[in-house]
Amino acid sequence: MPDQLPGVNPASKGLDVLPPGSLPRPAAFRSAASNMKYLASITGLLLLATTAFPASQNLPGTSLADMPADPSATMVGGIDRFLMAQLESALQSRPSRWGSSSSSADSHEKAMKPKRELLTQIIGAVDSRLHPKSLEYLSSTEDPALVAETPSVRFWSVRWPVFDGVWGEGLLLEPKTNLLGRVLVIPDADQTPEATAGLQPGLPSEGQYARRLAENGCQVLVLSLIDRSDAASGNERLKRFTNQPHREWIYRQAFQMGRHIIGYEVQKALSAVDWMESQGPIRGRRDIGILGHGEGGLIALHASALDGRITSTVVSGYFESRQRTWAEPIYRNVFGFLRDFGDAELAAMCAPRRLIIEHSEVQPVLGPPKARSGRLGGAAPGQWKTPEFASVSEELRRARSLVQESWAGNWTELVNGSEGTVVRAGSEKTLARMIEVLSGAPASLQPAGEAPVDRRKGFSSAARQTRQVAELVNHTQKILRASESVRDAFLFRKTSQHKADSWQTARNEWQTNLWNNVIGRLPAPSVPPSARSRLVYEEPKWTGYNVMLDVWPDVYAWGVLLLPKDLKPGERRPVVVCQHGLEGVPHDTISKNPKDGGFQYYKGFAAELAERGFVVFSPHNPYRGEDRFRVLQRKANLIGCSLFSVILAQHERILDWLESQPFVDSKRIGFYGLSYGGKTAMRVPALLDRYCLSICSADFNEWITKNATTDSGYSYMYTGEYEMPEFNLGNTFNYAEMAALIAPRPFMVERGHDDGVAPDEWVAHEFARVRRFYAKIGIPDRTEIEFFNGPHTINGKGTYRFLHEHLSWPIR
């Protein structure tokens, strides 16, 4: 099916996942009959018996719910269809976001400025470059810097500074004849600079496009990209624990810190352009060209869209519709990209400079490297192959429609074989057209000359890859280590004048930032809730109902409402919303049967609270089904949203419905979540003020470190939860900052000393920042933490007391 992720495999479980065998396997692929048995096993014989109850066995004001065979899998499927529709809507609305046509090249450049600023931010190309004016030759006592020489070209091993501790590295090819122009060549990620120059096998002489350009008068700088291997990281943890390709390894840690592998490599490319510009004009012209193939085509297109100094661009084997980026390797995931951009928009940002799209064949990416013996796996699924000609030509048509004024001239062209077939990367026609643009004169390529011979004895492209990976890891980890100070400046240092009353209003600025820029805000619910319910539990002290509420077309909220049987007519009671964790369902929070797999974690806390007299609602959050829900995050990210964008809307609908019930005190609705439910407890109440308090159990910790550090086995860098990173969260909101947005409402942390989510030290450090903030605004009594001897579980001691106290409900 077109909206399913290709090549998915069960992801390895992280520390936040229930152990295998603790619950029946997620029912994403079961038959309807199997789903019936599965759900019966976890919700009791009453669930799904659609003829077991008369029509009156539903709540007043609701219709009788016709429950799906697996409401969890059905929910995930509906959200998937909704997000696919949102992606299509983004495509259709992009022309209106692009703006009106420009009357001249100058006005077009001015119109592109805010678009370039936005693109710079979302690809994380934000670190200040060093603007090199010279290249460094790389040599040793064993290997010369001049690695090869032919009658027409000298081949040098070089590097150049990008920013502190990060270098671009590759080859410099200098023709011995008069220069016609300067070109930056960026091969595909798994293609070495040496292969394009004829110094390593892999390409026929006529396909060695870097060498061909140099032999025809161009000074060529070839940039080495981070590859897709997992073998040369130089990091023992990576080698031991995960099969993530190097590009994903950098992507995961950088994404959390507002950076990206794309941004890093665009910066390397633009640093090369800085050097080229510093070399002065050639025959009175300052033309600089860039040619990228495959992953290099991605980098070339982004670099040219951002930098007007690049006068001629070749994008080979990459350009096409990006509507299925969610199915490509995860290191192409850019937060919010498809809301404003596609390849057509990036192309139009290059106009009126010359852009050549070459429809060439690329090395297919069939998924991440296979997990080898002794490795846990954990890499995200994703595939990519040579773009279809129809997709290439349609995207180019869109690009031309965006810039079709006379001042732009014939600014773009497509090079392909007959009847839409592919050509070889760096084809004769492509290279000749590029040289014509750079030199300002017609060009015909000379045949390939004498093959170069690499003089180096000890050179290893794997060793270069190790250096390049290590540099970006070290740079990102340095940003991580400095991020607490950045976050302090972002929020806490701006709040010293506030007390609880003024903070109630002042925090709105940061709530808006978190929702709009980090989590992402989806449109308001667009359909009536059409509330329906069905009796599913009949216990001595309480009754339980399935409740379903529509949110958008195909999207509903679902949960189980527990009503104490001693409710009096007209009585309004406090509500506790009890949230399950990863791969869970509402029943996990309710069952007090020790034989149920979830009991060891949840201890039936929802049922326990109902027996204490609270109204309880246990909603289902859609983080269930492994890759089937994780792909939702990828689809949402492309439009500047996340899975929590959906969850927030579901909880808003739940709150609307709860507040309308005659037995609910709308001012006393609290939230209590375990594990991924604790992750929810940090984000949803921070933004939805109708939750009057929040308890985070078995999740609270130094969240930014947990997601981005490469120095600890607690880190998500070593697990299959590839959906965890949230773009730029590291510079904005850790858990202390989220807790500050919950303030002045009460907030509590429940923490077992043996919880494998994080060490106590991380938890205590982050909570100290929370406690200090609550004390500074004058409400130290509204926050607390309970440590207990135990694992990843509900403890139900201090948290129950906290709920009774702050929801004003007597212990009985």
Coordinates of C-alpha atoms in Angstrom, one line a residue, residues 14-18 579-583 601-602 605 623 644 671-683 695-701 703 716 721 724 735 750 755 757 792-794:
G14 CA 14.4 0.4 24.7
L15 CA 14.2 0.8 28.5
D16 CA 10.8 2.3 28.2
V17 CA 9.2 -0.8 26.6
L18 CA 7.5 -3.7 28.4
Q579 CA -2.3 7.3 31.1
H580 CA -0.7 4.0 30.0
G581 CA 2.8 3.6 28.5
L582 CA 4.4 2.4 25.3
E583 CA 2.6 -0.4 23.5
Y601 CA 4.2 -1.9 36.0
Y602 CA 0.8 -0.3 36.5
F605 CA -3.7 2.2 39.6
Y623 CA 2.0 4.8 20.6
F644 CA 1.8 14.6 20.4
F671 CA -3.2 13.8 35.1
Y672 CA -1.1 10.7 36.1
G673 CA 1.0 8.8 33.6
L674 CA 3.5 6.1 33.6
S675 CA 6.5 5.6 31.3
Y676 CA 5.4 7.0 27.8
G677 CA 2.4 8.1 29.8
G678 CA 4.8 10.0 32.0
K679 CA 6.2 11.6 28.8
T680 CA 2.6 12.6 28.1
A681 CA 2.4 14.0 31.6
M682 CA 5.2 16.4 30.8
R683 CA 3.8 17.7 27.5
I695 CA 2.2 13.4 38.0
C696 CA 5.0 12.0 36.0
S697 CA 5.9 8.4 36.9
A698 CA 8.8 6.3 35.6
D699 CA 9.8 8.8 32.9
F700 CA 11.1 12.1 34.4
N701 CA 14.8 12.6 33.9
W703 CA 15.4 14.2 28.9
Y716 CA 17.9 6.4 23.3
E721 CA 12.8 4.3 19.5
M724 CA 12.0 10.1 20.3
Y735 CA 11.7 18.5 31.6
E750 CA 7.4 9.3 41.1
D755 CA 14.1 2.2 37.2
V757 CA 15.0 4.8 32.3
H792 CA 9.8 1.0 36.4
T793 CA 6.4 0.9 38.1
I794 CA 3.6 2.8 39.9

